[in-house]
Amino acid sequence: DAKTTQPNSMESNEEEPVHLPCNHSTISGTDYIHWYRQLPSQGPEYVIHGLTSNVNNRMASLAIAEDRKSSTLILHRATLRDAAVYYCILQRGPNAGNMLTFGGGTRLMVKP
Amino acid sequence: EAGVVQSPRYKIIEKKQPVAFWCNPISGHNTLYWYLQNLGQGPELLIRYENEEAVDDSQLPKDRFSAERLKGVDSTLKIQPAELGDSAVYLCASSEGQGARNEQFFGPGTRLTVL
């Protein structure tokens, strides 16, 4: 399985932007890059996903490197409620059942 | 719109006892997943259903774990007998399909403690 590498933890100040990096050097051409986050005592929730182009939605932005071997999740203005574990996941293509394989994620701590 | 519902939220049992978890996915979602999450780790897929058919159960320890999804809606995951190492959070998720654009919606999970 294609794997992702993320820092174990990161810290941010409230109301400042946060850039969460992810390396996925073995990504294949049909793999989508997904980000999920998991708040304490809850199940994971979808944040954003992309294939090649940068993506924006109401929660975050996803910047994908031109060679697709890395990506960055951008929270434009961190709030205390953004404190969670953020998972960068490669979703395999249709031949692999479009499965999500979670890694260890990055624990984001937000300081007031 | 109601999300994925799981019950119970917490379960404490003694080893060698049986236990069952129940999941009600979001209405209209054909794909249902069961994940196991150990403390400090990401979720790991146990089984995936497309309607009532288990299409990927390669990670399900079939000697003690079983699952069913009758009528392609609700699903039950069972462990019999439970072992100490089964203590974990069991997550259920559903999606409209298995395409790359179909996000998975997760329930809150059932936290199992085996004593």
mmCIF file of N, CA, C and O in Angstrom, chain B residues 53-101:
data_model
loop_
_atom_site.group_PDB
_atom_site.id
_atom_site.type_symbol
_atom_site.label_atom_id
_atom_site.label_comp_id
_atom_site.label_asym_id
_atom_site.label_seq_id
_atom_site.Cartn_x
_atom_site.Cartn_y
_atom_site.Cartn_z
ATOM 1 N N GLU B 53 -23.561 -7.348 0.390
ATOM 2 C CA GLU B 53 -22.435 -8.222 0.073
ATOM 3 C C GLU B 53 -21.133 -7.710 0.691
ATOM 4 O O GLU B 53 -20.758 -6.550 0.505
ATOM 5 N N ALA B 54 -20.442 -8.603 1.393
ATOM 6 C CA ALA B 54 -19.116 -8.275 1.924
ATOM 7 C C ALA B 54 -18.109 -8.394 0.793
ATOM 8 O O ALA B 54 -17.794 -9.500 0.354
ATOM 9 N N VAL B 55 -17.592 -7.257 0.313
ATOM 10 C CA VAL B 55 -16.707 -7.283 -0.850
ATOM 11 C C VAL B 55 -15.236 -7.245 -0.459
ATOM 12 O O VAL B 55 -14.366 -7.487 -1.295
ATOM 13 N N ASP B 56 -14.932 -6.924 0.788
ATOM 14 C CA ASP B 56 -13.556 -6.929 1.255
ATOM 15 C C ASP B 56 -13.555 -7.253 2.743
ATOM 16 O O ASP B 56 -13.868 -6.391 3.556
ATOM 17 N N ASP B 57 -13.232 -8.481 3.078
ATOM 18 C CA ASP B 57 -13.150 -8.878 4.488
ATOM 19 C C ASP B 57 -11.794 -9.493 4.788
ATOM 20 O O ASP B 57 -11.647 -10.293 5.723
ATOM 21 N N SER B 58 -10.799 -9.132 4.005
ATOM 22 C CA SER B 58 -9.488 -9.752 4.127
ATOM 23 C C SER B 58 -8.806 -9.459 5.466
ATOM 24 O O SER B 58 -7.946 -10.211 5.907
ATOM 25 N N GLN B 59 -9.174 -8.338 6.115
ATOM 26 C CA GLN B 59 -8.560 -7.966 7.384
ATOM 27 C C GLN B 59 -9.390 -8.397 8.584
ATOM 28 O O GLN B 59 -9.021 -8.104 9.717
ATOM 29 N N LEU B 60 -10.478 -9.089 8.366
ATOM 30 C CA LEU B 60 -11.345 -9.526 9.461
ATOM 31 C C LEU B 60 -10.836 -10.864 10.003
ATOM 32 O O LEU B 60 -10.765 -11.850 9.259
ATOM 33 N N PRO B 61 -10.488 -10.918 11.300
ATOM 34 C CA PRO B 61 -10.035 -12.195 11.893
ATOM 35 C C PRO B 61 -11.212 -13.161 12.004
ATOM 36 O O PRO B 61 -11.976 -13.123 12.961
ATOM 37 N N LYS B 62 -11.346 -14.015 11.052
ATOM 38 C CA LYS B 62 -12.584 -14.775 10.914
ATOM 39 C C LYS B 62 -12.740 -15.882 11.955
ATOM 40 O O LYS B 62 -13.829 -16.468 12.058
ATOM 41 N N ASP B 63 -11.677 -16.166 12.708
ATOM 42 C CA ASP B 63 -11.842 -17.193 13.726
ATOM 43 C C ASP B 63 -12.730 -16.719 14.871
ATOM 44 O O ASP B 63 -13.396 -17.528 15.527
ATOM 45 N N ARG B 64 -12.762 -15.409 15.093
ATOM 46 C CA ARG B 64 -13.563 -14.907 16.214
ATOM 47 C C ARG B 64 -14.480 -13.752 15.845
ATOM 48 O O ARG B 64 -15.375 -13.409 16.596
ATOM 49 N N PHE B 65 -14.250 -13.122 14.715
ATOM 50 C CA PHE B 65 -15.046 -11.980 14.298
ATOM 51 C C PHE B 65 -16.022 -12.418 13.190
ATOM 52 O O PHE B 65 -15.665 -13.208 12.313
ATOM 53 N N SER B 66 -17.208 -11.865 13.229
ATOM 54 C CA SER B 66 -18.170 -12.068 12.144
ATOM 55 C C SER B 66 -18.971 -10.791 11.977
ATOM 56 O O SER B 66 -19.079 -9.984 12.898
ATOM 57 N N ALA B 67 -19.513 -10.622 10.797
ATOM 58 C CA ALA B 67 -20.317 -9.432 10.522
ATOM 59 C C ALA B 67 -21.430 -9.803 9.572
ATOM 60 O O ALA B 67 -21.329 -10.778 8.818
ATOM 61 N N GLU B 68 -22.490 -9.020 9.643
ATOM 62 C CA GLU B 68 -23.576 -9.219 8.693
ATOM 63 C C GLU B 68 -24.241 -7.882 8.413
ATOM 64 O O GLU B 68 -24.193 -6.962 9.233
ATOM 65 N N ARG B 69 -24.854 -7.817 7.249
ATOM 66 C CA ARG B 69 -25.586 -6.613 6.865
ATOM 67 C C ARG B 69 -26.843 -7.077 6.144
ATOM 68 O O ARG B 69 -26.910 -7.096 4.917
ATOM 69 N N LEU B 70 -27.812 -7.464 6.931
ATOM 70 C CA LEU B 70 -29.053 -7.977 6.380
ATOM 71 C C LEU B 70 -29.803 -6.856 5.677
ATOM 72 O O LEU B 70 -29.872 -5.728 6.180
ATOM 73 N N LYS B 71 -30.369 -7.154 4.528
ATOM 74 C CA LYS B 71 -31.182 -6.212 3.758
ATOM 75 C C LYS B 71 -30.384 -4.991 3.311
ATOM 76 O O LYS B 71 -30.970 -3.986 2.891
ATOM 77 N N GLY B 72 -29.084 -5.031 3.452
ATOM 78 C CA GLY B 72 -28.258 -3.954 2.934
ATOM 79 C C GLY B 72 -28.389 -2.633 3.654
ATOM 80 O O GLY B 72 -28.056 -1.589 3.080
ATOM 81 N N VAL B 73 -28.851 -2.652 4.914
ATOM 82 C CA VAL B 73 -28.990 -1.388 5.654
ATOM 83 C C VAL B 73 -28.144 -1.472 6.926
ATOM 84 O O VAL B 73 -26.940 -1.229 6.895
ATOM 85 N N ASP B 74 -28.773 -1.864 8.045
ATOM 86 C CA ASP B 74 -28.051 -1.973 9.313
ATOM 87 C C ASP B 74 -27.017 -3.089 9.246
ATOM 88 O O ASP B 74 -27.144 -4.043 8.473
ATOM 89 N N SER B 75 -26.031 -2.976 10.112
ATOM 90 C CA SER B 75 -24.992 -4.003 10.171
ATOM 91 C C SER B 75 -24.648 -4.315 11.614
ATOM 92 O O SER B 75 -24.780 -3.456 12.502
ATOM 93 N N THR B 76 -24.226 -5.549 11.845
ATOM 94 C CA THR B 76 -23.784 -5.983 13.163
ATOM 95 C C THR B 76 -22.405 -6.613 13.048
ATOM 96 O O THR B 76 -22.153 -7.405 12.132
ATOM 97 N N LEU B 77 -21.529 -6.240 13.955
ATOM 98 C CA LEU B 77 -20.200 -6.834 14.058
ATOM 99 C C LEU B 77 -20.149 -7.593 15.379
ATOM 100 O O LEU B 77 -20.514 -7.049 16.422
ATOM 101 N N LYS B 78 -19.713 -8.846 15.331
ATOM 102 C CA LYS B 78 -19.679 -9.679 16.530
ATOM 103 C C LYS B 78 -18.275 -10.217 16.778
ATOM 104 O O LYS B 78 -17.544 -10.520 15.830
ATOM 105 N N ILE B 79 -17.958 -10.340 18.059
ATOM 106 C CA ILE B 79 -16.705 -10.976 18.469
ATOM 107 C C ILE B 79 -17.074 -12.098 19.447
ATOM 108 O O ILE B 79 -17.797 -11.869 20.414
ATOM 109 N N GLN B 80 -16.611 -13.297 19.155
ATOM 110 C CA GLN B 80 -16.886 -14.418 20.040
ATOM 111 C C GLN B 80 -15.811 -15.484 19.898
ATOM 112 O O GLN B 80 -15.688 -16.078 18.815
ATOM 113 N N PRO B 81 -15.020 -15.731 20.934
ATOM 114 C CA PRO B 81 -14.988 -15.028 22.215
ATOM 115 C C PRO B 81 -14.033 -13.833 22.172
ATOM 116 O O PRO B 81 -13.082 -13.825 21.392
ATOM 117 N N ALA B 82 -14.287 -12.844 22.992
ATOM 118 C CA ALA B 82 -13.420 -11.670 23.031
ATOM 119 C C ALA B 82 -12.125 -11.977 23.777
ATOM 120 O O ALA B 82 -12.100 -12.770 24.723
ATOM 121 N N GLU B 83 -11.045 -11.345 23.325
ATOM 122 C CA GLU B 83 -9.735 -11.459 23.967
ATOM 123 C C GLU B 83 -9.308 -10.086 24.470
ATOM 124 O O GLU B 83 -9.835 -9.064 24.035
ATOM 125 N N LEU B 84 -8.324 -10.093 25.373
ATOM 126 C CA LEU B 84 -7.856 -8.830 25.944
ATOM 127 C C LEU B 84 -7.423 -7.846 24.857
ATOM 128 O O LEU B 84 -7.673 -6.643 24.934
ATOM 129 N N GLY B 85 -6.778 -8.377 23.811
ATOM 130 C CA GLY B 85 -6.262 -7.529 22.743
ATOM 131 C C GLY B 85 -7.330 -6.917 21.860
ATOM 132 O O GLY B 85 -7.016 -6.106 20.991
ATOM 133 N N ASP B 86 -8.589 -7.315 22.069
ATOM 134 C CA ASP B 86 -9.672 -6.743 21.269
ATOM 135 C C ASP B 86 -10.122 -5.391 21.808
ATOM 136 O O ASP B 86 -10.969 -4.725 21.191
ATOM 137 N N SER B 87 -9.593 -4.982 22.942
ATOM 138 C CA SER B 87 -9.955 -3.677 23.498
ATOM 139 C C SER B 87 -9.542 -2.589 22.526
ATOM 140 O O SER B 87 -8.366 -2.466 22.174
ATOM 141 N N ALA B 88 -10.508 -1.810 22.067
ATOM 142 C CA ALA B 88 -10.269 -0.802 21.021
ATOM 143 C C ALA B 88 -11.576 -0.061 20.787
ATOM 144 O O ALA B 88 -12.594 -0.358 21.409
ATOM 145 N N VAL B 89 -11.530 0.899 19.870
ATOM 146 C CA VAL B 89 -12.756 1.556 19.409
ATOM 147 C C VAL B 89 -13.132 0.955 18.060
ATOM 148 O O VAL B 89 -12.290 0.832 17.169
ATOM 149 N N TYR B 90 -14.373 0.574 17.923
ATOM 150 C CA TYR B 90 -14.884 -0.006 16.683
ATOM 151 C C TYR B 90 -15.754 1.051 16.000
ATOM 152 O O TYR B 90 -16.765 1.485 16.536
ATOM 153 N N LEU B 91 -15.317 1.450 14.814
ATOM 154 C CA LEU B 91 -15.964 2.526 14.070
ATOM 155 C C LEU B 91 -16.727 1.967 12.878
ATOM 156 O O LEU B 91 -16.241 1.071 12.189
ATOM 157 N N CYS B 92 -17.878 2.525 12.647
ATOM 158 C CA CYS B 92 -18.663 2.209 11.460
ATOM 159 C C CYS B 92 -18.702 3.457 10.584
ATOM 160 O O CYS B 92 -18.783 4.585 11.096
ATOM 161 N N ALA B 93 -18.614 3.273 9.289
ATOM 162 C CA ALA B 93 -18.686 4.397 8.358
ATOM 163 C C ALA B 93 -19.548 3.986 7.177
ATOM 164 O O ALA B 93 -19.725 2.795 6.892
ATOM 165 N N SER B 94 -20.088 4.978 6.483
ATOM 166 C CA SER B 94 -20.854 4.677 5.288
ATOM 167 C C SER B 94 -20.563 5.725 4.220
ATOM 168 O O SER B 94 -20.103 6.833 4.517
ATOM 169 N N SER B 95 -20.804 5.360 2.972
ATOM 170 C CA SER B 95 -20.657 6.294 1.864
ATOM 171 C C SER B 95 -21.662 5.946 0.785
ATOM 172 O O SER B 95 -22.187 4.829 0.748
ATOM 173 N N GLU B 96 -21.898 6.914 -0.097
ATOM 174 C CA GLU B 96 -22.877 6.674 -1.152
ATOM 175 C C GLU B 96 -22.408 5.580 -2.096
ATOM 176 O O GLU B 96 -23.195 4.861 -2.660
ATOM 177 N N GLY B 97 -21.121 5.512 -2.298
ATOM 178 C CA GLY B 97 -20.540 4.494 -3.163
ATOM 179 C C GLY B 97 -19.074 4.382 -2.836
ATOM 180 O O GLY B 97 -18.613 4.923 -1.830
ATOM 181 N N GLN B 98 -18.338 3.741 -3.668
ATOM 182 C CA GLN B 98 -16.921 3.547 -3.389
ATOM 183 C C GLN B 98 -16.032 4.380 -4.310
ATOM 184 O O GLN B 98 -14.854 4.169 -4.383
ATOM 185 N N GLY B 99 -16.592 5.354 -4.975
ATOM 186 C CA GLY B 99 -15.799 6.187 -5.851
ATOM 187 C C GLY B 99 -14.892 7.129 -5.087
ATOM 188 O O GLY B 99 -15.072 7.386 -3.911
ATOM 189 N N ALA B 100 -13.926 7.683 -5.785
ATOM 190 C CA ALA B 100 -12.942 8.558 -5.159
ATOM 191 C C ALA B 100 -13.581 9.830 -4.611
ATOM 192 O O ALA B 100 -13.084 10.425 -3.681
ATOM 193 N N ARG B 101 -14.698 10.241 -5.180
ATOM 194 C CA ARG B 101 -15.334 11.466 -4.714
ATOM 195 C C ARG B 101 -16.279 11.220 -3.540
ATOM 196 O O ARG B 101 -16.868 12.163 -3.015
#
